[in-house]
mmCIF file of C-alpha atoms in Angstrom:
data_model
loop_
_atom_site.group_PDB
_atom_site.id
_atom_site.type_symbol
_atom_site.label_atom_id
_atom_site.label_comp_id
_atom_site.label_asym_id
_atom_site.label_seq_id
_atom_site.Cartn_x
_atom_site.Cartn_y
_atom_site.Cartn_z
ATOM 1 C CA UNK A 24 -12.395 -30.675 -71.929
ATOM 2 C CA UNK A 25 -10.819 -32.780 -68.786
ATOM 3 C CA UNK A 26 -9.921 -31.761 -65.691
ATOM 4 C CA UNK A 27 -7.778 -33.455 -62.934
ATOM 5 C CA UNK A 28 -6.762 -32.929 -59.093
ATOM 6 C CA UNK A 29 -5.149 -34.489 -56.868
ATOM 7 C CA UNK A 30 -8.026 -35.238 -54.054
ATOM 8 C CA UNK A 31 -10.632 -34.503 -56.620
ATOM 9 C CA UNK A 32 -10.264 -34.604 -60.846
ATOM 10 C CA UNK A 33 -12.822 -33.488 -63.243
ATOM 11 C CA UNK A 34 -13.332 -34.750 -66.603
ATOM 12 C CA UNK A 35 -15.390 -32.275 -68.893
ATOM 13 C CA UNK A 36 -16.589 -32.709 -72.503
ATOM 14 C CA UNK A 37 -17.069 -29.540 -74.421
ATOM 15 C CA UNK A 38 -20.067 -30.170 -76.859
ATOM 16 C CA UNK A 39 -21.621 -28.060 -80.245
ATOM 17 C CA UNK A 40 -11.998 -13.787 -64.202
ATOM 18 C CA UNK A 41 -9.899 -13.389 -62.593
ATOM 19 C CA UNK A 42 -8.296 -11.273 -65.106
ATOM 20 C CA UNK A 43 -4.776 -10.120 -65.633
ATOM 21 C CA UNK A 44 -3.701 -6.710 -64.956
ATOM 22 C CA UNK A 45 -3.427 -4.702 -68.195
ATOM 23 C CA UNK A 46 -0.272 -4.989 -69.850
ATOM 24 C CA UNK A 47 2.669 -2.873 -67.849
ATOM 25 C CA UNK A 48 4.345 -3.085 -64.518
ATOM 26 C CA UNK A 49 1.741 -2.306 -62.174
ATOM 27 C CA UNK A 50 0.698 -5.285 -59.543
ATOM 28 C CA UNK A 51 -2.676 -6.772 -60.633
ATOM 29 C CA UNK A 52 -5.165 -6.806 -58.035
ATOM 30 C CA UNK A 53 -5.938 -10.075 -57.901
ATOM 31 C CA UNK A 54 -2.141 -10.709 -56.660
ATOM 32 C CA UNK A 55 -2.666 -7.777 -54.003
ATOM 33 C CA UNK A 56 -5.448 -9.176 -51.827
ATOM 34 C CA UNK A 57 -3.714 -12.485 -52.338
ATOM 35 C CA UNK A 58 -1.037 -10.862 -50.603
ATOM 36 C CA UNK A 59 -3.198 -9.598 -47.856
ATOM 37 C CA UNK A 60 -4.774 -13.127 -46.701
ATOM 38 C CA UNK A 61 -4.606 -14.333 -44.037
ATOM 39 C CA UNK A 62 -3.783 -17.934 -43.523
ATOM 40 C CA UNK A 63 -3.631 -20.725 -40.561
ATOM 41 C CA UNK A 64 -1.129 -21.994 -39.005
ATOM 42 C CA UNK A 65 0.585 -24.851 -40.656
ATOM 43 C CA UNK A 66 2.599 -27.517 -39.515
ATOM 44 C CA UNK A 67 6.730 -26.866 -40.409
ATOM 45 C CA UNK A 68 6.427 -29.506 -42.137
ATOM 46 C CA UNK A 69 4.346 -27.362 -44.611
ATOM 47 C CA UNK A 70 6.815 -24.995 -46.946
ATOM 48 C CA UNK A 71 4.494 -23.186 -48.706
ATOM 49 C CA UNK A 72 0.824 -22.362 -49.361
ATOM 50 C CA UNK A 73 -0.835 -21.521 -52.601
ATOM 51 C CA UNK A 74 -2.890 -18.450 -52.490
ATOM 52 C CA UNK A 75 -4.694 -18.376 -56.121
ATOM 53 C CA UNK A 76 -5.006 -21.324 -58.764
ATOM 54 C CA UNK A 77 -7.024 -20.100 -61.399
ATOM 55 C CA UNK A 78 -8.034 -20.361 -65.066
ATOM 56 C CA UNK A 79 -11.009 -18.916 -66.829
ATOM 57 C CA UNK A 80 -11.242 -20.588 -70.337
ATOM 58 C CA UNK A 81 -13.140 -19.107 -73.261
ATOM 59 C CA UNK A 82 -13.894 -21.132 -76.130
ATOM 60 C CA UNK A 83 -14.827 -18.661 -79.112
ATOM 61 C CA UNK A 84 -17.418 -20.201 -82.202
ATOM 62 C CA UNK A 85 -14.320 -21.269 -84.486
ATOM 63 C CA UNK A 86 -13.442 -23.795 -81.673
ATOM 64 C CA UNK A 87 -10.325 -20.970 -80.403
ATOM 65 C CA UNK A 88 -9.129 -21.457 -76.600
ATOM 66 C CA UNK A 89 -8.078 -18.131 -74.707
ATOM 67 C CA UNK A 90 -7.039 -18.723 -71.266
ATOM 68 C CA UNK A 91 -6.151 -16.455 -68.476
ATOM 69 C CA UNK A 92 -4.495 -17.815 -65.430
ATOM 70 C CA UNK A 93 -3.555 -16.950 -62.375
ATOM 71 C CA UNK A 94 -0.968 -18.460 -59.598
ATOM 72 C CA UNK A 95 -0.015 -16.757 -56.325
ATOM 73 C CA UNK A 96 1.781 -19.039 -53.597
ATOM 74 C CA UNK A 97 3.155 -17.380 -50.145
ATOM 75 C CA UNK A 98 6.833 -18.708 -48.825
ATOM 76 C CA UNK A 99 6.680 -20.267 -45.384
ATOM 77 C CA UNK A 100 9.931 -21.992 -45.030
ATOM 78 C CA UNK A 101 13.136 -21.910 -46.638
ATOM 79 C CA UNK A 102 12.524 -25.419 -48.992
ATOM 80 C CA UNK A 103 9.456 -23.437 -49.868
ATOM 81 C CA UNK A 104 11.197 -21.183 -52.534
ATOM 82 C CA UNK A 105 11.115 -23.986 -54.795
ATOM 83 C CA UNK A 106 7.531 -22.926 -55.430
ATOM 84 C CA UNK A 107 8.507 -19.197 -56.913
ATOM 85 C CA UNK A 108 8.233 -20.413 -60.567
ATOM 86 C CA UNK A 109 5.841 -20.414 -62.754
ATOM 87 C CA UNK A 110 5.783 -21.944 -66.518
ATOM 88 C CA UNK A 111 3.159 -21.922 -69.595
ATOM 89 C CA UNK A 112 3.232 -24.501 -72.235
ATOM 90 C CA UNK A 113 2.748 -23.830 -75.472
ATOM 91 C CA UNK A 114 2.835 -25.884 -79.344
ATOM 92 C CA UNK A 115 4.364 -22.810 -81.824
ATOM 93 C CA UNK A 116 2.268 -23.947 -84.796
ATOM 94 C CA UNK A 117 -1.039 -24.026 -82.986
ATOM 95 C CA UNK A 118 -0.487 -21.737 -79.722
ATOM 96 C CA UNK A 119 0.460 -18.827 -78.668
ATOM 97 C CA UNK A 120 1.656 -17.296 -75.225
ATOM 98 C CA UNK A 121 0.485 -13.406 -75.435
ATOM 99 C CA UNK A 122 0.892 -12.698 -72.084
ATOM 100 C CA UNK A 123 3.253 -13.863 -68.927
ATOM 101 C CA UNK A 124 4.279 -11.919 -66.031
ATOM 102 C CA UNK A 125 5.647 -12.610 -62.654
ATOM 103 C CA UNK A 126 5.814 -10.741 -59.350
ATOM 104 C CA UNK A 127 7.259 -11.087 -55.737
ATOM 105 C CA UNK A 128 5.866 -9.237 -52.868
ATOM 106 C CA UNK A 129 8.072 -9.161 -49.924
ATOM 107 C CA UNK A 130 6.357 -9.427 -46.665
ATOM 108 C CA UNK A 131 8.170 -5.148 -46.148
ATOM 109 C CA UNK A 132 5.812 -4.447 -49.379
ATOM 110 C CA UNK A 133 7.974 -4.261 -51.801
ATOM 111 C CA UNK A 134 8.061 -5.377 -54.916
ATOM 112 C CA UNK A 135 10.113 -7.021 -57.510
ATOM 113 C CA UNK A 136 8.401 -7.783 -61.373
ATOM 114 C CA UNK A 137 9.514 -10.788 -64.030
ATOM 115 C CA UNK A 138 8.788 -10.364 -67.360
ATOM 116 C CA UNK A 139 10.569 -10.770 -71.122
ATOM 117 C CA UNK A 140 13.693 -9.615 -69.984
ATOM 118 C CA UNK A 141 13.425 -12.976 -67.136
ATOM 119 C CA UNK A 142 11.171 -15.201 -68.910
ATOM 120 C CA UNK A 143 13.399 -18.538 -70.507
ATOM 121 C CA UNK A 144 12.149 -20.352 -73.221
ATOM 122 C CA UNK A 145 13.061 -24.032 -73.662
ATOM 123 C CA UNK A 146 11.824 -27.268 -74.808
ATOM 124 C CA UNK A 147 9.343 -29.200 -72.737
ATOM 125 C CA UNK A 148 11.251 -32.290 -73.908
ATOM 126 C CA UNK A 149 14.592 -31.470 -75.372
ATOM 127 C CA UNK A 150 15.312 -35.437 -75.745
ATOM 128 C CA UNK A 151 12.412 -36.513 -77.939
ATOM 129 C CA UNK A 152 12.537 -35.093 -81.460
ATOM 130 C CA UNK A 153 8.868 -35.699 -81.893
ATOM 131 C CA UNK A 154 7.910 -33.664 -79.148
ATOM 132 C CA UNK A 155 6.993 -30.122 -80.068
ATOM 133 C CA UNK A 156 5.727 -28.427 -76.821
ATOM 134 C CA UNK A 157 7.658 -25.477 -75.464
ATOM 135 C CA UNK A 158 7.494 -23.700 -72.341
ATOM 136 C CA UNK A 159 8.417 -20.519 -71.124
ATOM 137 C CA UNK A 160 9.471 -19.901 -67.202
ATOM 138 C CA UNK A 161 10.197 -17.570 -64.897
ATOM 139 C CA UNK A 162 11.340 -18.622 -61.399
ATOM 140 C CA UNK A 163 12.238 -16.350 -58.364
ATOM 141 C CA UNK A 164 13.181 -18.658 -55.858
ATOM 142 C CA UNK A 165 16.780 -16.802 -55.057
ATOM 143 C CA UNK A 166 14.417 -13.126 -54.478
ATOM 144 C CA UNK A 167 11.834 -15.358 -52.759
ATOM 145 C CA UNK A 168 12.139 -14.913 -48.622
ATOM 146 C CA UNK A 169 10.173 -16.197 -46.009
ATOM 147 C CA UNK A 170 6.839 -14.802 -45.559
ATOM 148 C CA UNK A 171 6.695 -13.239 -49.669
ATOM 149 C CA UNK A 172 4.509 -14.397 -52.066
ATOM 150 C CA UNK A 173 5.024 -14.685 -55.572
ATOM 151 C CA UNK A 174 2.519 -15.014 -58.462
ATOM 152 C CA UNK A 175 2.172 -14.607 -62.046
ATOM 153 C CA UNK A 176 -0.034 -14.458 -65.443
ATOM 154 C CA UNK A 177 -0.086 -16.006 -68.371
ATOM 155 C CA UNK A 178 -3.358 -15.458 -71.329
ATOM 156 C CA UNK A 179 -2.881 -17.991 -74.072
ATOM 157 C CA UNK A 180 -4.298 -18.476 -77.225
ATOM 158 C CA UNK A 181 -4.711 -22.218 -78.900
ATOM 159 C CA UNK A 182 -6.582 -24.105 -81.533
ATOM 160 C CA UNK A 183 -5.998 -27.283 -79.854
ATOM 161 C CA UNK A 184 -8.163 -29.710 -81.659
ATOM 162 C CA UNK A 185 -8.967 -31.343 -78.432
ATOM 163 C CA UNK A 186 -12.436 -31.630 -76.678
ATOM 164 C CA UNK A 187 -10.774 -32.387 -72.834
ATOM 165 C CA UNK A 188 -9.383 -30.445 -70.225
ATOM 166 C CA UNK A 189 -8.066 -31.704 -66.870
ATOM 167 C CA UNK A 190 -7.670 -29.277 -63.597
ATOM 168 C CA UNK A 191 -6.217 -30.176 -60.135
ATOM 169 C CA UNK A 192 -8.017 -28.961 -57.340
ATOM 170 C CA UNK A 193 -5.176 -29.814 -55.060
ATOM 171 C CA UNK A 194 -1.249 -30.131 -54.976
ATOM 172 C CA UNK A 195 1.248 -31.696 -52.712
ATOM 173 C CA UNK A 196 0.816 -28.373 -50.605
ATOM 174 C CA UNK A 197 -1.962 -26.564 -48.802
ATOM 175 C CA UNK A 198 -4.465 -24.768 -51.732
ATOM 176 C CA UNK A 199 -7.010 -21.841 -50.204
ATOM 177 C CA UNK A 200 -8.740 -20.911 -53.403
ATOM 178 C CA UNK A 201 -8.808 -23.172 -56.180
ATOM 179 C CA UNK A 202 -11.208 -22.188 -59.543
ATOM 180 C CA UNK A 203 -11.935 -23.274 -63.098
ATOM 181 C CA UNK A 204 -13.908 -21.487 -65.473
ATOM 182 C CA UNK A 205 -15.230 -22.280 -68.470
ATOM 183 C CA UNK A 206 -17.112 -20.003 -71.148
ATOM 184 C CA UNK A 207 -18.287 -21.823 -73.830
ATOM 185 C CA UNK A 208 -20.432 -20.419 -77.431
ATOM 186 C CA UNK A 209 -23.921 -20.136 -77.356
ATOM 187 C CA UNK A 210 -25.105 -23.876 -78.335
ATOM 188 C CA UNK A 211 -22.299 -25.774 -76.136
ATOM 189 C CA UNK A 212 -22.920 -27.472 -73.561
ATOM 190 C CA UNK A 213 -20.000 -29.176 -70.995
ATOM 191 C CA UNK A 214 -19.618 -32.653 -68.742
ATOM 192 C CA UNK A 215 -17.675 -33.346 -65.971
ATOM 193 C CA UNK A 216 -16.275 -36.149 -64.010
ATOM 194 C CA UNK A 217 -14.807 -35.936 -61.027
ATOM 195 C CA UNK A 218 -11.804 -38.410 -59.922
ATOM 196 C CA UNK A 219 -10.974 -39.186 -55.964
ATOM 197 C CA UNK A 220 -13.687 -36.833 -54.659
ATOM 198 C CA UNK A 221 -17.495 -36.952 -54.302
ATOM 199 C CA UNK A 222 -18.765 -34.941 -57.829
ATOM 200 C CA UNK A 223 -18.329 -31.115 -58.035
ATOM 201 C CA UNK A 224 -20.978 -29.890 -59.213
ATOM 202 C CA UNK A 225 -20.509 -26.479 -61.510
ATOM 203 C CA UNK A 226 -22.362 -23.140 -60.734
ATOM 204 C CA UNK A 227 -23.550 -22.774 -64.209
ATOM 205 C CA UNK A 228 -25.160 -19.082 -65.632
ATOM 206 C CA UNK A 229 -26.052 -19.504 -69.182
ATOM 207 C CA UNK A 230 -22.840 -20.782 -71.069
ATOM 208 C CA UNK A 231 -20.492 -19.632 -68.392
ATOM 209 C CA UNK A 232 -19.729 -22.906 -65.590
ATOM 210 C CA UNK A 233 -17.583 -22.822 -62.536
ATOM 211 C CA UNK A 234 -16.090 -25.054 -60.516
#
């Protein structure tokens, strides 16, 4: 697989966690203690700060990717609401999106959910014929306010018949926690390379690695 970041990019080579809340309206708890951190004091300059970027990957025996991922970014300006979307790309004849949710927590508590009924589905390029990746989207940047946070879910399923993954450790705007997981079969073994950064190395227990 082959993973990328802004300050730092890993390449990995699959060779022979968090996880979502259960299905419902109920906010996962992952998002919750996102919610709860505490975070310095940026520059205004700074509109936004991401809470939570993470994917745990499993790779089952027939070569089948399931990934669950999480995002969670808290509003700290007004240009930061641009942030307060969140997407998942998928190919219909070799993918499938089984789960995607959304959620803003307002800095009173409450809450306001995203799911079917505000998800959009629309072509990733609607200009090029050949191009058959889709994405679906949700975006809350008009319920978004200053001091919420908003984060979704998405677990999808692919038979991509490609060996690379890339994963950015870093964005144009502050990142506190930033993870990549990788579960591979019994047999498999994975290799990464890391781009603009001094090498990150995985904690690795058995066929499980994370970065």
């Amino acid at each position: 697989m082959n993973l990328q970041l802004t300050a730092a990019t890993l390449l990995l080579l699959a060779t022979v966690g968090y996880a979502g809340a259960a299905p419902g309206d109920e906010t996962p708890s992952w998002l919750q203690q996102a919610a709860s951190l505490k975070v310095p004091t940026y520059d205004k300059q700074v509109s936004a700060v991401v809470l939570v970027d993470d994917s745990t990957v499993t790779i089952d025996p027939d070569g089948r990717v399931n990934e669950v991922y999480n995002f969670a970014v808290r509003i700290l300006q007004k240009e930061g609401r641009d942030y307060a979307a969140g997407g998942v790309s998928y190919v219909p004849d070799t993918s499938k999106v089984k789960d995607f949710r959304a959620w803003v927590i307002r800095s009173n508590g409450e809450v306001k959910r995203y799911g079917k009924g505000e998800t959009m589905d629309i072509a990733d390029a609607p200009n090029d014929v050949y191009d058959e990746y889709r994405v679906k989207t949700i975006t809350a940047k008009n319920e978004a306010e200053i001091g919420s946070v908003f984060g979704y879910t998405y677990t999808r399923e692919d038979r991509s018949v490609f060996s690379q993954a890339n994963w950015f450790f870093q964005n144009e705007i502050p990142v506190v926690s930033s993870r990549y997981t990788l579960i591979l079969p019994a047999g498999w073994r994975a290799e990464a390379i890391t781009f603009n950064h001094a090498n990150v190395e995985p904690r690795v227990n058995g066929s499980t690695y994370s970065w």
